[in-house]
mmCIF file of C-alpha atoms in Angstrom:
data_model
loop_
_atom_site.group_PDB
_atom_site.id
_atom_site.type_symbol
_atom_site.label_atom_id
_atom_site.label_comp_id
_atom_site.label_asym_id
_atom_site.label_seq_id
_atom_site.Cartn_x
_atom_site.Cartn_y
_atom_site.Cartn_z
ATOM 1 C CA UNK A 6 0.000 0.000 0.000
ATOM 2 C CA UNK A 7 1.034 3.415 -0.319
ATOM 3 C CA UNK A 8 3.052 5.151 2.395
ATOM 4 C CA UNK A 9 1.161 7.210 4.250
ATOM 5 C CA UNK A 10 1.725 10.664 1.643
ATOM 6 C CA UNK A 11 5.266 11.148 2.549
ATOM 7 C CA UNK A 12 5.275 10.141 6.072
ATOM 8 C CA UNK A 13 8.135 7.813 5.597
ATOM 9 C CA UNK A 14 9.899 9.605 2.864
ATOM 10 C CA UNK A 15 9.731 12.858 0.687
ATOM 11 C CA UNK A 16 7.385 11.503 -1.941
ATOM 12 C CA UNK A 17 5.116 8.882 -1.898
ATOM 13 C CA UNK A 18 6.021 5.268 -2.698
ATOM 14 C CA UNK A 19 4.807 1.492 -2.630
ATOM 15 C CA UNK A 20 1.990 -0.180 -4.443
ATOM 16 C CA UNK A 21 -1.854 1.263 -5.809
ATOM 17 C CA UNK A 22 -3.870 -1.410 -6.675
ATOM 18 C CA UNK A 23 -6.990 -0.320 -8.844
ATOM 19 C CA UNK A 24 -9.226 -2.247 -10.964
ATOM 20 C CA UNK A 25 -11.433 -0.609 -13.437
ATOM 21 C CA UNK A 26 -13.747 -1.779 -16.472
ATOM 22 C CA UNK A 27 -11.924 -2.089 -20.262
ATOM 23 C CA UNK A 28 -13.908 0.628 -21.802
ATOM 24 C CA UNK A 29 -12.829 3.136 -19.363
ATOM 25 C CA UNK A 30 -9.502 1.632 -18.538
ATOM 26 C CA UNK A 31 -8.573 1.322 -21.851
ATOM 27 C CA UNK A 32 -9.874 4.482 -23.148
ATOM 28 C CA UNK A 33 -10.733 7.287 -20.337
ATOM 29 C CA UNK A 34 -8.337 6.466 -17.918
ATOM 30 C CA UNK A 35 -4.529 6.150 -20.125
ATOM 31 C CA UNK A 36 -4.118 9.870 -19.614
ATOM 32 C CA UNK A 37 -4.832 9.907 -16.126
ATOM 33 C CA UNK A 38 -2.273 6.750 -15.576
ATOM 34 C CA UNK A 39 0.821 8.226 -17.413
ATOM 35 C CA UNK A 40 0.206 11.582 -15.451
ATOM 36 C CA UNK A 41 0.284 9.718 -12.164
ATOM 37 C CA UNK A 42 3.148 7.680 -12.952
ATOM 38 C CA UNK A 43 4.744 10.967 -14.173
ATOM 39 C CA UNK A 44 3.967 12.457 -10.698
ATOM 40 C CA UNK A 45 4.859 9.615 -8.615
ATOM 41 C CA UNK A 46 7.475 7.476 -10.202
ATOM 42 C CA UNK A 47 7.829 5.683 -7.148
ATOM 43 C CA UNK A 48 4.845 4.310 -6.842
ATOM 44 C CA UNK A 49 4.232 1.152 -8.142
ATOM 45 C CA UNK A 50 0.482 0.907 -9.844
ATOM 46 C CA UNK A 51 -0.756 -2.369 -10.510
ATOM 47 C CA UNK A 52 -4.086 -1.889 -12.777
ATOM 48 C CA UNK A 53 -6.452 -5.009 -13.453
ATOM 49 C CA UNK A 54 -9.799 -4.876 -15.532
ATOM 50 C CA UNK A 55 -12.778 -6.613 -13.628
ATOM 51 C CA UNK A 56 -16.482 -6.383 -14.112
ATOM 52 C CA UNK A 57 -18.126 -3.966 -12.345
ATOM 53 C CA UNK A 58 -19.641 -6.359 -9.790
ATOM 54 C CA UNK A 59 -16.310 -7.705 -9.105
ATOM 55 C CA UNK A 60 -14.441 -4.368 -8.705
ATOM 56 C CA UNK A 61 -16.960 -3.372 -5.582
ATOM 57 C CA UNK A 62 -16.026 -7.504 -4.278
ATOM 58 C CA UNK A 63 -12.579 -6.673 -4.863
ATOM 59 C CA UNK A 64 -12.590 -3.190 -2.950
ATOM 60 C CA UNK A 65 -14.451 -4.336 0.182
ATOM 61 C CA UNK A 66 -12.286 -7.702 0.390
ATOM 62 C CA UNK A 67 -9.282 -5.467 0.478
ATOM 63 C CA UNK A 68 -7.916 -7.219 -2.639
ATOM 64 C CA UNK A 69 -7.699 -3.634 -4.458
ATOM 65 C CA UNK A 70 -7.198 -0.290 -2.955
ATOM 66 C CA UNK A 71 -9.720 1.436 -5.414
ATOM 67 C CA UNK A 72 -11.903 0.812 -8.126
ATOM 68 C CA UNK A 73 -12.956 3.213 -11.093
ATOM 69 C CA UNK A 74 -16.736 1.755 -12.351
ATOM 70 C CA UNK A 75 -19.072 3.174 -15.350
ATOM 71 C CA UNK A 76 -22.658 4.174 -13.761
ATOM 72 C CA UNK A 77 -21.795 4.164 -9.631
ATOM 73 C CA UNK A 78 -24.018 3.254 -7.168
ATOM 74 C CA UNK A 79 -23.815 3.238 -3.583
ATOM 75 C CA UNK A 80 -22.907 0.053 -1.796
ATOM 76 C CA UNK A 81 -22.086 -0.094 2.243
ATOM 77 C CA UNK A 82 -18.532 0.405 2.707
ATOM 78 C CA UNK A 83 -17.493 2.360 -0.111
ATOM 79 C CA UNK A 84 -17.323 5.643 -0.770
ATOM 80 C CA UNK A 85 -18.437 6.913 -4.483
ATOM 81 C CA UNK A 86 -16.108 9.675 -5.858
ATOM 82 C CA UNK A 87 -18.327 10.483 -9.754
ATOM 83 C CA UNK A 88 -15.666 11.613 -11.772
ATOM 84 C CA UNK A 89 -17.351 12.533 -14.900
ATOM 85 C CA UNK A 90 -20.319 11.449 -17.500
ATOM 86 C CA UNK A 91 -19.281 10.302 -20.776
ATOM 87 C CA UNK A 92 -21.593 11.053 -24.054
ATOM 88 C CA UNK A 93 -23.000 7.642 -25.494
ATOM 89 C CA UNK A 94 -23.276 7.441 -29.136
ATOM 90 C CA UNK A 95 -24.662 5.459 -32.065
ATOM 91 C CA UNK A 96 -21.782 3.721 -33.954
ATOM 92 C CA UNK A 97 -21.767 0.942 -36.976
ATOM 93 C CA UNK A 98 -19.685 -0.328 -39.878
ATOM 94 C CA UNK A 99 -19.069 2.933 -42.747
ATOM 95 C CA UNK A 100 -21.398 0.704 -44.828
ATOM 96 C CA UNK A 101 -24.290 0.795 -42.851
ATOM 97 C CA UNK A 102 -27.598 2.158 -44.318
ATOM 98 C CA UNK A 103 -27.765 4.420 -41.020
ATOM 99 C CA UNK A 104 -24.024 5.866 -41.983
ATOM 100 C CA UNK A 105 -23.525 9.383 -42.763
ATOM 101 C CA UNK A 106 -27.238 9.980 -42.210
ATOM 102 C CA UNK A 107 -27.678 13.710 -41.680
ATOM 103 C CA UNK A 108 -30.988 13.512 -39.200
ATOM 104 C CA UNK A 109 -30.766 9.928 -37.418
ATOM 105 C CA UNK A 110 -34.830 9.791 -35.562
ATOM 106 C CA UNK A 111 -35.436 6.948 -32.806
ATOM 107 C CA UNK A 112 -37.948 5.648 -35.450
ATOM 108 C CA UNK A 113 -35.221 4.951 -37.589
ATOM 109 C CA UNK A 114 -33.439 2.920 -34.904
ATOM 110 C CA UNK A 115 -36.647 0.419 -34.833
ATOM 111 C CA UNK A 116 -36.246 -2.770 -35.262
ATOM 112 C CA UNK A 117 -32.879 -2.557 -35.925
ATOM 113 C CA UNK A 118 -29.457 -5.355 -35.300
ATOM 114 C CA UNK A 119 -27.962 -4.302 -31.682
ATOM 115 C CA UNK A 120 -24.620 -5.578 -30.748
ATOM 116 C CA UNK A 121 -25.170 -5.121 -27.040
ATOM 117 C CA UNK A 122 -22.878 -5.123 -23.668
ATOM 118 C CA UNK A 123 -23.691 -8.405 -21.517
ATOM 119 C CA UNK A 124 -26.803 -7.745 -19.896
ATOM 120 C CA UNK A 125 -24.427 -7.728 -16.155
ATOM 121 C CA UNK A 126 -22.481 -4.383 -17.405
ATOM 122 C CA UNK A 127 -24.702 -1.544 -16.036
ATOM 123 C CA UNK A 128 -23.661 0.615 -18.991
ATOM 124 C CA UNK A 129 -26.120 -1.777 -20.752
ATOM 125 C CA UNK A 130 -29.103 -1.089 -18.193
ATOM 126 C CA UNK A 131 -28.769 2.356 -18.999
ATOM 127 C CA UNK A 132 -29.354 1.838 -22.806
ATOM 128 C CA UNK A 133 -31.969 -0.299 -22.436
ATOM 129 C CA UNK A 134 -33.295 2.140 -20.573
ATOM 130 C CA UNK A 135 -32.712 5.034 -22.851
ATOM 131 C CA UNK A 136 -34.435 2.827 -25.764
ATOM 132 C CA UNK A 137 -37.587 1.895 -23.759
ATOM 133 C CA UNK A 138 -37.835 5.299 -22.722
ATOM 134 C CA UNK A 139 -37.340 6.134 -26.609
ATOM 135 C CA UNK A 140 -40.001 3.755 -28.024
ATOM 136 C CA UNK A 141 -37.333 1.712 -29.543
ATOM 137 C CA UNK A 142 -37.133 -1.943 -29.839
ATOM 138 C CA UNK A 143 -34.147 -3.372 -31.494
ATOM 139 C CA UNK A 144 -33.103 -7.082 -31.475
ATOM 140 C CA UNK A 145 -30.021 -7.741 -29.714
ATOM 141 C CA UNK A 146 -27.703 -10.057 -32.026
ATOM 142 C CA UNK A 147 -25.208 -10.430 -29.599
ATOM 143 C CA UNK A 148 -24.085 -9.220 -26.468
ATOM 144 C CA UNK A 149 -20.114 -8.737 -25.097
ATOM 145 C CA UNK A 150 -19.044 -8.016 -21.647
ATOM 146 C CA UNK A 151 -16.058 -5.834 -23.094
ATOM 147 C CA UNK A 152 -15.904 -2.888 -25.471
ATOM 148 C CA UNK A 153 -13.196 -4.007 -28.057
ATOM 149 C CA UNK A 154 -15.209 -7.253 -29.346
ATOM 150 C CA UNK A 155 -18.239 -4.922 -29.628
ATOM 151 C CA UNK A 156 -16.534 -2.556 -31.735
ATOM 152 C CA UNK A 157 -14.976 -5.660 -34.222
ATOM 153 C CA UNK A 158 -18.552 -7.077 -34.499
ATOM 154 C CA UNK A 159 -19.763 -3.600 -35.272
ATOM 155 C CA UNK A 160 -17.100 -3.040 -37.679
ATOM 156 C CA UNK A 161 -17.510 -6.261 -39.443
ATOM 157 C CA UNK A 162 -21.373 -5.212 -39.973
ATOM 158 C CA UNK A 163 -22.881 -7.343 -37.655
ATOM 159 C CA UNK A 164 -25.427 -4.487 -36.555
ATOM 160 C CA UNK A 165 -25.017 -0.910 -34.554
ATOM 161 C CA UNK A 166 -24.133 -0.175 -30.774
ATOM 162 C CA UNK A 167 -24.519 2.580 -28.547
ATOM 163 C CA UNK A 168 -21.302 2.892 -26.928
ATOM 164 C CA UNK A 169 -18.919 5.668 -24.908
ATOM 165 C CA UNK A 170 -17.935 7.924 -27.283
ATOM 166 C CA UNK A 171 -14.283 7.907 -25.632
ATOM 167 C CA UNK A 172 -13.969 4.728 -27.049
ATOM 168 C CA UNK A 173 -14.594 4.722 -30.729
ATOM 169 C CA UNK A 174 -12.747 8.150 -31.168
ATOM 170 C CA UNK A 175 -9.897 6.335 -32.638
ATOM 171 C CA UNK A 176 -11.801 4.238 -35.027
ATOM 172 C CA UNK A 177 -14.161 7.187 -35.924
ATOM 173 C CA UNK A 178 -11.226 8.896 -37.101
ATOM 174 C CA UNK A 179 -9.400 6.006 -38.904
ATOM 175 C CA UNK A 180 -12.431 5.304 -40.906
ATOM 176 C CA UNK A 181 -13.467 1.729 -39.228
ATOM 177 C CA UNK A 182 -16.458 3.040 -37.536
ATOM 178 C CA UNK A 183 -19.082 5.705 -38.148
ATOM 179 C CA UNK A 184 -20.495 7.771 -35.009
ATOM 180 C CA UNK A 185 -23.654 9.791 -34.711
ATOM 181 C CA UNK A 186 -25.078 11.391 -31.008
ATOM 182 C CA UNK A 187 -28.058 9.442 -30.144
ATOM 183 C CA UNK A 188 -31.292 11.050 -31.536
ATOM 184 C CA UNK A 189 -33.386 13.192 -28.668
ATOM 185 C CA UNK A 190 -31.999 13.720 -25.506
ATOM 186 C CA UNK A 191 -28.170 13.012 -25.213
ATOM 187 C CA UNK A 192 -27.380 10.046 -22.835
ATOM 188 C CA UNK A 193 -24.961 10.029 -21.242
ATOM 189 C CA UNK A 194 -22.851 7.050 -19.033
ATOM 190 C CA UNK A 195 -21.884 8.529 -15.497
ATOM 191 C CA UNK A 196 -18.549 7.303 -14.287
ATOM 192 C CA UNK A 197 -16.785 7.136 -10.622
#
């Protein structure tokens, strides 16, 4: 664990154990990382991807010192810090019928392929949530518990998702994926 900040030397050392989910570890999170190692070089920071579930195990059996979840909720023993809310947005392959649309309408949505997080991941409560709410049904054609293999199924044309936009701005600029803000109100994925 980490010395208490400096109380046994100048700058703080030892080990930071975090777990956090891929989409955000993988995409939100790398700046944040290199600036702390950066800051405190002698800290060693061991960073594992979990579900969300098993992050809030992991924290209150002592296994982790802290745990950075998509859409928080308060649990006995652990203190939420929200850190910010991430736009979700429509993506799917360049060669979709939906890409490049200039007005996208929840109607238009209907009935369409979803390529869906696992129905555990509480990003994925929140879209279902955001499509009932919309009038939308769309039939889910498969469903991941990670972001990466929902972004290859997407790209191979497998159907749309509604994912962080953090996490498709590197394919939205290489040309593998085509991104659009969800029509009506924006949604948007609360992190902590």
């Amino acid at each position: 664990e980490l010395d208490a900040l400096g109380a046994a030397e100048s700058e703080p050392s030892g080990s930071l154990r975090v777990a956090t989910v891929y989409s955000l570890g993988l995409h939100s999170l790398t700046e944040a990382m290199t600036r702390f190692l950066s800051e405190y070089p002698k800290v060693r920071l061991n960073v594992e991807y979990l579900r969300t579930d098993r992050i809030y195990d992991a924290l209150l059996s002592g296994a982790i010192d802290c745990g950075v979840v998509a859409c928080p909720r308060a649990r006995a023993g652990v203190e939420v810090i929200p850190l910010s809310d991430e736009p979700l947005v429509l993506v799917a392959a360049p060669s979709d019928p939906l890409a490049g649309e200039v007005y996208l309408s929840a109607a238009r949505l209907a009935g369409g392929r979803l390529v869906a997080f696992d129905p555990r991941i509480p990003t994925r409560g929140l879209i279902d949530s955001w499509l009932s709410a919309s009038g939308v049904e769309m039939s889910v054609v498969h469903a991941f518990d990670n972001i990466e293999t929902i972004k290859r199924v997407v790209e191979i044309g497998q159907g749309v998702a509604i994912v962080p936009e953090p996490t498709v701005r590197r394919e939205v600029r290489d040309g593998t994926l085509w991104a659009a803000p969800l029509p009506g109100a924006p949604l948007t994925r609360p992190t902590g």
